[in-house]
Coordinates of N, CA and C in Angstrom, one line a residue:
M1 N -0.7 20.7 -32.3 CA 0.6 21.0 -32.7 C 0.9 20.3 -34.0
L2 N 1.7 21.0 -34.9 CA 2.0 20.5 -36.2 C 2.8 19.1 -36.1
N3 N 3.7 19.1 -35.0 CA 4.4 17.9 -34.9 C 3.7 16.7 -34.4
Q4 N 2.4 16.9 -34.1 CA 1.5 15.7 -33.7 C 0.6 15.3 -34.8
W5 N 0.7 16.0 -35.9 CA -0.2 15.6 -37.1 C 0.5 14.4 -37.8
S6 N -0.3 13.5 -38.2 CA 0.2 12.5 -39.1 C 0.2 13.0 -40.5
R7 N 0.9 12.4 -41.4 CA 1.0 12.8 -42.8 C -0.4 12.7 -43.4
R8 N -1.2 11.6 -43.0 CA -2.5 11.4 -43.6 C -3.4 12.5 -43.2
K9 N -3.3 12.9 -41.9 CA -4.2 14.0 -41.5 C -3.8 15.3 -42.2
F10 N -2.5 15.5 -42.3 CA -2.1 16.8 -43.0 C -2.6 16.9 -44.4
M11 N -2.5 15.8 -45.1 CA -2.9 15.8 -46.5 C -4.5 15.9 -46.6
G12 N -5.1 15.2 -45.6 CA -6.6 15.4 -45.6 C -7.3 14.8 -46.7
R13 N -8.5 15.2 -46.9 CA -9.4 14.7 -47.9 C -9.9 15.9 -48.8
T14 N -9.9 15.6 -50.1 CA -10.3 16.6 -51.1 C -11.6 16.2 -51.8
A15 N -12.5 17.2 -51.7 CA -13.9 16.9 -52.3 C -13.8 17.3 -53.8
L16 N -14.2 16.4 -54.7 CA -14.2 16.7 -56.1 C -15.7 16.7 -56.6
G17 N -15.7 17.1 -57.9 CA -17.1 17.2 -58.5 C -17.7 15.8 -58.6
G18 N -19.0 15.8 -58.6 CA -19.8 14.6 -58.7 C -19.9 13.9 -57.4
G19 N -19.5 14.5 -56.3 CA -19.7 14.0 -55.0 C -18.5 13.0 -54.6
A20 N -17.5 12.8 -55.4 CA -16.4 11.9 -55.0 C -15.6 12.6 -54.1
V21 N -15.1 11.8 -53.1 CA -14.1 12.4 -52.2 C -12.9 11.4 -52.0
I22 N -11.7 12.0 -52.2 CA -10.5 11.1 -52.1 C -9.5 11.8 -51.3
S23 N -8.6 11.1 -50.7 CA -7.5 11.6 -49.9 C -6.4 12.0 -50.8
G24 N -5.4 12.8 -50.2 CA -4.3 13.2 -51.0 C -3.5 12.0 -51.4
E25 N -3.3 11.0 -50.4 CA -2.6 9.9 -50.7 C -3.3 9.0 -51.8
A26 N -4.6 9.0 -51.8 CA -5.3 8.2 -52.8 C -5.1 8.9 -54.2
A27 N -5.0 10.2 -54.2 CA -4.8 10.8 -55.5 C -3.5 10.4 -56.1
L28 N -2.4 10.2 -55.3 CA -1.1 9.7 -55.8 C -1.2 8.3 -56.3
A29 N -2.0 7.5 -55.6 CA -2.2 6.1 -56.0 C -2.9 6.0 -57.3
M30 N -3.9 6.9 -57.5 CA -4.7 6.9 -58.8 C -3.8 7.2 -60.0
L31 N -2.8 8.1 -59.7 CA -1.9 8.3 -60.9 C -1.1 7.2 -61.4
T32 N -0.9 6.2 -60.5 CA -0.2 5.0 -60.9 C -1.0 3.8 -61.2
S33 N -2.3 4.0 -61.3 CA -3.3 2.9 -61.5 C -3.3 2.4 -62.9
T34 N -3.6 1.1 -63.1 CA -3.6 0.5 -64.5 C -4.6 1.2 -65.4
R35 N -5.7 1.6 -64.8 CA -6.7 2.3 -65.6 C -6.2 3.6 -66.2
V36 N -5.4 4.3 -65.5 CA -4.8 5.5 -66.1 C -3.8 5.2 -67.1
W37 N -2.9 4.1 -66.9 CA -1.9 3.8 -67.9 C -2.5 3.6 -69.3
A38 N -3.7 3.0 -69.3 CA -4.3 2.6 -70.6 C -5.0 3.8 -71.3
A39 N -5.2 4.8 -70.6 CA -6.1 5.8 -71.1 C -5.4 7.2 -71.5
A40 N -4.2 7.4 -71.1 CA -3.6 8.7 -71.3 C -3.3 9.0 -72.7
A41 N -3.6 10.3 -73.1 CA -3.3 10.8 -74.4 C -2.0 11.6 -74.3
A42 N -1.5 11.9 -75.5 CA -0.2 12.7 -75.6 C -0.3 14.0 -74.9
G43 N -1.5 14.7 -75.0 CA -1.6 16.0 -74.3 C -1.6 15.8 -72.7
D44 N -2.1 14.7 -72.2 CA -2.1 14.4 -70.8 C -0.6 14.3 -70.4
L45 N 0.2 13.6 -71.2 CA 1.6 13.4 -70.9 C 2.3 14.8 -70.8
D46 N 2.0 15.7 -71.7 CA 2.6 17.0 -71.7 C 2.2 17.7 -70.4
V47 N 1.0 17.6 -69.9 CA 0.6 18.3 -68.7 C 1.3 17.6 -67.5
L48 N 1.4 16.3 -67.5 CA 2.1 15.6 -66.4 C 3.6 16.1 -66.3
N49 N 4.2 16.2 -67.5 CA 5.6 16.6 -67.5 C 5.7 18.1 -67.0
F50 N 4.8 18.9 -67.4 CA 4.7 20.3 -67.0 C 4.6 20.3 -65.5
A51 N 3.7 19.6 -64.9 CA 3.5 19.5 -63.5 C 4.8 18.9 -62.8
L52 N 5.5 18.0 -63.4 CA 6.7 17.4 -62.8 C 7.8 18.4 -62.7
T53 N 7.9 19.3 -63.7 CA 9.0 20.4 -63.7 C 8.7 21.2 -62.4
L54 N 7.5 21.6 -62.2 CA 7.2 22.4 -61.0 C 7.4 21.7 -59.7
E55 N 7.0 20.4 -59.7 CA 7.2 19.6 -58.4 C 8.7 19.4 -58.2
Y56 N 9.6 19.3 -59.3 CA 11.0 19.2 -59.1 C 11.5 20.5 -58.4
L57 N 11.0 21.6 -58.8 CA 11.4 22.9 -58.2 C 11.1 23.0 -56.7
E58 N 9.8 22.6 -56.4 CA 9.3 22.6 -55.0 C 10.1 21.6 -54.2
A59 N 10.3 20.5 -54.6 CA 11.0 19.4 -53.9 C 12.4 19.9 -53.6
D60 N 13.1 20.4 -54.6 CA 14.5 20.9 -54.4 C 14.5 22.0 -53.4
F61 N 13.6 22.9 -53.5 CA 13.6 24.1 -52.6 C 13.4 23.6 -51.1
Y62 N 12.4 22.7 -50.9 CA 12.2 22.3 -49.5 C 13.3 21.4 -49.0
A63 N 13.9 20.6 -49.9 CA 15.1 19.8 -49.4 C 16.2 20.7 -48.9
Q64 N 16.5 21.7 -49.7 CA 17.6 22.6 -49.3 C 17.2 23.4 -48.1
G65 N 16.0 23.9 -48.0 CA 15.6 24.6 -46.9 C 15.6 23.8 -45.5
N66 N 15.1 22.6 -45.7 CA 15.1 21.7 -44.5 C 16.5 21.3 -44.0
A67 N 17.4 21.3 -44.9 CA 18.8 21.0 -44.6 C 19.6 22.2 -44.1
A68 N 19.1 23.3 -44.3 CA 19.8 24.5 -43.9 C 20.0 24.8 -42.5
G69 N 19.0 24.3 -41.7 CA 19.2 24.4 -40.2 C 18.8 25.8 -39.7
I70 N 17.8 26.5 -40.4 CA 17.4 27.8 -40.0 C 16.2 27.9 -39.2
F71 N 15.5 26.8 -39.0 CA 14.2 26.8 -38.3 C 14.5 26.6 -36.8
T72 N 14.1 27.6 -36.0 CA 14.3 27.5 -34.5 C 13.1 26.9 -33.8
E73 N 11.9 27.0 -34.4 CA 10.7 26.5 -33.7 C 10.4 25.1 -34.3
Q74 N 10.1 24.2 -33.4 CA 9.9 22.8 -33.8 C 8.7 22.7 -34.8
K75 N 7.6 23.5 -34.5 CA 6.4 23.4 -35.3 C 6.7 23.9 -36.7
T76 N 7.6 24.9 -36.9 CA 7.9 25.3 -38.2 C 8.7 24.3 -38.9
K77 N 9.7 23.7 -38.2 CA 10.5 22.6 -38.8 C 9.7 21.5 -39.2
D78 N 8.7 21.1 -38.4 CA 7.8 20.0 -38.8 C 6.9 20.3 -40.0
L79 N 6.4 21.5 -40.0 CA 5.6 21.9 -41.1 C 6.3 21.7 -42.5
F80 N 7.5 22.3 -42.5 CA 8.2 22.3 -43.8 C 8.8 20.9 -44.1
A81 N 9.0 20.1 -43.1 CA 9.4 18.7 -43.4 C 8.2 18.0 -44.0
L82 N 7.0 18.2 -43.5 CA 5.8 17.6 -44.1 C 5.5 18.1 -45.6
I83 N 5.7 19.4 -45.7 CA 5.5 19.9 -47.1 C 6.6 19.3 -48.1
G84 N 7.8 19.3 -47.6 CA 8.8 18.7 -48.4 C 8.5 17.3 -48.8
S85 N 8.1 16.5 -47.8 CA 7.7 15.1 -48.1 C 6.6 15.0 -49.1
D86 N 5.6 15.8 -49.0 CA 4.6 15.8 -50.0 C 5.1 16.1 -51.4
E87 N 5.9 17.1 -51.5 CA 6.4 17.5 -52.9 C 7.3 16.4 -53.5
Q88 N 8.0 15.7 -52.6 CA 8.8 14.5 -53.1 C 7.9 13.4 -53.5
A89 N 6.8 13.2 -52.8 CA 5.8 12.1 -53.2 C 5.2 12.5 -54.5
H90 N 4.9 13.8 -54.8 CA 4.4 14.2 -56.0 C 5.3 13.9 -57.2
V91 N 6.6 14.2 -57.0 CA 7.6 14.0 -58.0 C 7.7 12.5 -58.3
Q92 N 7.7 11.6 -57.3 CA 7.7 10.2 -57.5 C 6.6 9.7 -58.3
A93 N 5.4 10.2 -57.8 CA 4.2 9.7 -58.5 C 4.0 10.1 -59.9
L94 N 4.4 11.4 -60.3 CA 4.4 11.8 -61.6 C 5.4 11.2 -62.5
T95 N 6.6 11.0 -61.9 CA 7.7 10.3 -62.7 C 7.3 8.9 -63.0
D96 N 6.8 8.1 -62.0 CA 6.4 6.7 -62.3 C 5.3 6.7 -63.3
T97 N 4.3 7.6 -63.2 CA 3.1 7.6 -64.1 C 3.5 7.9 -65.6
I98 N 4.4 8.9 -65.7 CA 4.7 9.2 -67.1 C 5.6 8.0 -67.7
T99 N 6.4 7.4 -66.9 CA 7.1 6.2 -67.5 C 6.2 5.1 -67.8
K100 N 5.3 4.8 -66.9 CA 4.4 3.7 -67.2 C 3.4 3.9 -68.3
L101 N 3.2 5.2 -68.6 CA 2.3 5.6 -69.8 C 3.1 5.6 -71.1
G102 N 4.4 5.2 -71.0 CA 5.2 5.2 -72.2 C 5.9 6.5 -72.6
G103 N 5.8 7.4 -71.7 CA 6.4 8.8 -71.9 C 7.8 8.9 -71.3
Q104 N 8.4 10.0 -71.6 CA 9.7 10.3 -71.0 C 9.6 11.4 -70.0
P105 N 9.9 11.1 -68.7 CA 9.9 12.2 -67.7 C 10.8 13.3 -68.0
V106 N 10.4 14.5 -68.0 CA 11.4 15.6 -68.2 C 12.5 15.6 -67.2
A107 N 13.7 16.0 -67.6 CA 14.8 16.0 -66.8 C 14.7 17.1 -65.7
K108 N 15.2 16.8 -64.5 CA 15.2 17.7 -63.4 C 16.0 19.0 -63.8
P109 N 15.4 20.1 -63.7 CA 16.1 21.4 -64.1 C 17.2 21.8 -63.1
T110 N 18.1 22.5 -63.5 CA 19.1 23.1 -62.6 C 18.5 24.4 -62.0
V111 N 18.5 24.4 -60.7 CA 17.8 25.4 -59.9 C 18.7 26.4 -59.3
K112 N 18.4 27.7 -59.3 CA 19.3 28.7 -58.6 C 18.3 29.5 -57.7
Y113 N 18.9 30.0 -56.7 CA 18.1 30.8 -55.8 C 18.8 32.1 -55.5
P114 N 18.1 33.2 -55.2 CA 18.7 34.5 -54.8 C 19.5 34.3 -53.5
D115 N 20.6 35.0 -53.4 CA 21.4 35.0 -52.2 C 20.6 35.2 -50.9
G116 N 20.8 34.5 -50.0 CA 20.0 34.6 -48.7 C 18.8 33.9 -48.6
T117 N 18.4 33.1 -49.6 CA 17.1 32.4 -49.6 C 17.1 31.4 -48.4
F118 N 18.2 30.8 -48.1 CA 18.2 29.7 -47.1 C 19.0 30.2 -45.8
K119 N 19.0 31.5 -45.6 CA 19.7 32.0 -44.4 C 18.8 32.6 -43.4
E120 N 17.6 33.0 -43.8 CA 16.6 33.6 -42.9 C 15.3 33.0 -43.0
V121 N 14.6 32.7 -41.9 CA 13.3 32.1 -42.1 C 12.3 32.9 -42.9
K122 N 12.3 34.2 -42.6 CA 11.4 35.1 -43.3 C 11.5 35.0 -44.8
T123 N 12.8 35.0 -45.3 CA 13.0 35.0 -46.8 C 12.5 33.6 -47.3
F124 N 12.8 32.6 -46.5 CA 12.5 31.3 -47.0 C 10.9 31.1 -47.1
V125 N 10.2 31.6 -46.0 CA 8.8 31.6 -46.1 C 8.2 32.3 -47.2
T126 N 8.7 33.5 -47.5 CA 8.2 34.3 -48.6 C 8.4 33.6 -49.9
T127 N 9.5 33.0 -50.1 CA 9.8 32.2 -51.4 C 8.9 31.0 -51.4
S128 N 8.7 30.3 -50.2 CA 7.7 29.2 -50.2 C 6.4 29.6 -50.6
K129 N 5.9 30.7 -50.2 CA 4.6 31.2 -50.6 C 4.5 31.4 -52.0
T130 N 5.6 31.9 -52.6 CA 5.6 32.1 -54.1 C 5.4 30.8 -54.8
F131 N 6.3 29.8 -54.4 CA 6.2 28.5 -55.1 C 4.9 27.9 -55.0
E132 N 4.2 27.9 -53.8 CA 3.0 27.3 -53.5 C 1.9 27.9 -54.4
E133 N 1.9 29.3 -54.4 CA 0.9 30.0 -55.2 C 1.0 29.7 -56.7
V134 N 2.2 29.6 -57.2 CA 2.5 29.2 -58.6 C 2.0 27.8 -58.8
G135 N 2.2 26.9 -57.9 CA 1.7 25.5 -58.1 C 0.2 25.4 -58.1
V136 N -0.4 26.2 -57.2 CA -1.9 26.1 -57.2 C -2.5 26.7 -58.6
G137 N -2.0 27.8 -59.0 CA -2.4 28.4 -60.2 C -2.2 27.5 -61.5
A138 N -1.0 26.8 -61.4 CA -0.6 26.0 -62.5 C -1.5 24.8 -62.7
Y139 N -1.8 24.1 -61.6 CA -2.6 22.9 -61.6 C -4.0 23.3 -62.1
L140 N -4.6 24.4 -61.6 CA -5.9 24.9 -62.0 C -5.9 25.3 -63.4
G141 N -4.8 25.9 -63.9 CA -4.7 26.4 -65.3 C -4.6 25.2 -66.3
Q142 N -4.1 24.1 -65.9 CA -4.0 23.0 -66.8 C -5.1 22.0 -66.8
A143 N -6.0 22.2 -65.9 CA -7.1 21.3 -65.7 C -8.0 21.0 -67.0
G144 N -8.2 22.1 -67.8 CA -8.9 22.0 -69.0 C -8.1 21.3 -70.1
A145 N -6.8 21.1 -69.9 CA -6.0 20.4 -71.0 C -5.9 18.9 -70.7
I146 N -6.4 18.4 -69.6 CA -6.4 17.0 -69.3 C -7.7 16.3 -69.8
T147 N -7.4 15.3 -70.6 CA -8.5 14.6 -71.2 C -9.0 13.4 -70.5
D148 N -8.2 12.7 -69.8 CA -8.6 11.5 -69.0 C -9.1 12.0 -67.7
P149 N -10.4 11.5 -67.4 CA -11.0 12.0 -66.1 C -10.3 11.4 -64.9
T150 N -9.7 10.3 -64.9 CA -9.0 9.7 -63.7 C -7.8 10.5 -63.5
I151 N -7.0 11.0 -64.5 CA -5.9 11.8 -64.3 C -6.3 13.2 -63.8
L152 N -7.5 13.7 -64.3 CA -8.0 14.9 -63.8 C -8.3 14.8 -62.3
Q153 N -8.9 13.8 -62.0 CA -9.3 13.7 -60.6 C -8.1 13.6 -59.6
A154 N -7.1 12.9 -60.1 CA -5.9 12.7 -59.3 C -5.1 14.1 -59.2
A155 N -5.1 14.8 -60.3 CA -4.5 16.1 -60.3 C -5.2 17.1 -59.4
A156 N -6.6 16.9 -59.3 CA -7.4 17.7 -58.4 C -7.0 17.4 -56.9
G157 N -6.7 16.2 -56.6 CA -6.3 15.8 -55.3 C -4.9 16.5 -54.9
I158 N -4.0 16.5 -55.9 CA -2.7 17.2 -55.6 C -2.9 18.7 -55.5
F159 N -3.8 19.2 -56.4 CA -4.2 20.6 -56.4 C -4.7 21.0 -54.9
G160 N -5.5 20.2 -54.4 CA -6.0 20.5 -53.1 C -4.9 20.5 -52.0
V161 N -4.0 19.6 -52.0 CA -2.9 19.6 -51.1 C -2.0 20.9 -51.3
E162 N -1.8 21.3 -52.5 CA -1.0 22.5 -52.8 C -1.7 23.7 -52.2
C163 N -3.0 23.8 -52.3 CA -3.8 24.8 -51.7 C -3.6 24.9 -50.2
R164 N -3.6 23.7 -49.6 CA -3.4 23.6 -48.1 C -2.0 24.1 -47.8
H165 N -1.0 23.7 -48.5 CA 0.3 24.2 -48.3 C 0.4 25.7 -48.3
A166 N -0.2 26.3 -49.4 CA -0.2 27.8 -49.5 C -0.9 28.4 -48.4
A167 N -2.0 27.9 -47.9 CA -2.7 28.5 -46.7 C -1.9 28.4 -45.5
L168 N -1.2 27.3 -45.2 CA -0.5 27.1 -44.0 C 0.8 28.0 -44.0
V169 N 1.4 28.1 -45.2 CA 2.6 29.0 -45.3 C 2.2 30.5 -45.2
G170 N 1.0 30.8 -45.7 CA 0.5 32.2 -45.6 C 0.2 32.5 -44.2
K171 N -0.4 31.5 -43.4 CA -0.7 31.8 -42.0 C 0.6 32.0 -41.2
L172 N 1.6 31.2 -41.5 CA 2.9 31.3 -40.9 C 3.6 32.6 -41.2
A173 N 3.4 33.1 -42.4 CA 3.9 34.5 -42.8 C 3.2 35.6 -42.1
G174 N 2.1 35.4 -41.4 CA 1.3 36.4 -40.8 C 0.3 37.1 -41.7
L175 N 0.0 36.5 -42.8 CA -0.9 37.2 -43.7 C -2.4 37.1 -43.3
Q176 N -3.2 38.1 -43.6 CA -4.6 38.1 -43.3 C -5.2 37.0 -44.3
P177 N -6.4 36.5 -43.8 CA -7.1 35.5 -44.7 C -7.3 36.0 -46.1
E178 N -8.4 36.7 -46.3 CA -8.7 37.2 -47.7 C -7.9 38.4 -47.9
G179 N -7.3 38.4 -49.2 CA -6.3 39.4 -49.5 C -4.9 39.2 -49.3
G180 N -4.7 38.1 -48.5 CA -3.3 37.7 -48.2 C -3.1 36.2 -48.4
I181 N -3.8 35.4 -47.6 CA -3.6 34.0 -47.8 C -4.4 33.5 -49.1
Y182 N -5.5 34.1 -49.3 CA -6.2 33.8 -50.6 C -6.8 35.1 -51.1
M183 N -7.2 35.1 -52.4 CA -7.7 36.3 -53.1 C -9.1 36.0 -53.6
G184 N -10.1 36.4 -52.9 CA -11.5 36.2 -53.5 C -12.0 34.8 -53.2
A185 N -13.3 34.6 -53.7 CA -14.0 33.4 -53.4 C -13.6 32.2 -54.3
T186 N -12.8 32.4 -55.3 CA -12.3 31.2 -56.1 C -10.8 31.4 -56.4
E187 N -10.1 30.3 -56.6 CA -8.7 30.4 -57.0 C -8.6 30.9 -58.4
T188 N -7.5 31.5 -58.7 CA -7.1 32.1 -60.0 C -6.2 31.1 -60.8
A189 N -6.7 30.7 -62.0 CA -5.8 29.9 -62.8 C -4.6 30.6 -63.5
K190 N -3.5 30.0 -63.6 CA -2.4 30.6 -64.3 C -2.1 29.8 -65.6
S191 N -1.9 30.6 -66.7 CA -1.5 30.0 -67.9 C -0.1 29.4 -67.9
K192 N 0.2 28.6 -68.8 CA 1.6 28.0 -68.8 C 2.6 29.1 -68.9
D193 N 2.4 30.1 -69.8 CA 3.3 31.2 -69.9 C 3.5 32.0 -68.6
Q194 N 2.4 32.2 -67.9 CA 2.5 32.9 -66.6 C 3.3 32.1 -65.6
V195 N 3.1 30.8 -65.6 CA 3.8 29.9 -64.6 C 5.3 30.0 -65.0
L196 N 5.6 29.8 -66.3 CA 7.0 29.8 -66.7 C 7.7 31.1 -66.4
A197 N 7.0 32.2 -66.5 CA 7.6 33.5 -66.3 C 7.8 33.6 -64.7
A198 N 7.0 33.1 -63.9 CA 7.1 33.1 -62.5 C 8.3 32.3 -62.0
V199 N 8.6 31.2 -62.6 CA 9.7 30.3 -62.1 C 11.0 30.6 -62.9
K200 N 11.0 31.3 -63.9 CA 12.1 31.6 -64.8 C 13.3 32.1 -63.9
P201 N 13.1 33.0 -62.9 CA 14.3 33.5 -62.1 C 14.9 32.4 -61.3
F202 N 14.3 31.3 -61.1 CA 14.9 30.2 -60.4 C 15.5 29.1 -61.2
L203 N 15.5 29.2 -62.5 CA 16.0 28.3 -63.4 C 17.3 28.8 -64.0
S204 N 18.4 27.9 -64.0 CA 19.6 28.3 -64.6 C 19.6 28.2 -66.1

C-alpha cells in the first residue's frame, strides 16, 4: 500500500553513468554541497533557475490539489502527498543552491489553472501527468547544458524521481505501459522552448 511506503523507499535509488548509485535524497544533498558551490558556472545557474521555475509550478499544483479535499481513496491521497513533498524538497534544494552559488533565485511565478482542475480527481490526475512529463523532458533536455559533473549527477537524481512520479500517475490514470505511461525505449528530451510552450497556459 502506498500509505505504508516511507519517503526514502518512494524516492528510491537512481543508477547513473559510471556505476555510481545515489538515492533521491542524496541528490538533493549533493546540490547543496560545498564542492558544488565552488564549481558552478553562470550557465549552470541558468539551468538551475529554469528547473526552479518548473518545480515552483509543480509544488504549487500539488499543494492546491492536496488541500482541495477531492481524494476519496487513502492510497491516492497518500501518493499525491508524497509527490507534493518531493516537489517542495526540490524547490528548497534548488533555491538554497542558487543562493549559495552567488546567484539570484528566480521569483515564484503567478500560476493559473483551468476551471475545474481541483474539483475532480480525473482532471487533477490528467494535469499531474502533464506536469510530470514536462518535468522529465525538461531535466533531460537541459542535461547537456550543465558543465559541473556534480550538479549533473544531482540533476539526474531528481530526473529519476520525476520519472517515477510520471509512471505512478500514469498507472493511476489507467494508462497502458508503453504508449501511455512511457513512449519507447528511451525518454524524450524537451527543449527550453518546448517546455515553456507547455507551461505557458498555466502562467499568468
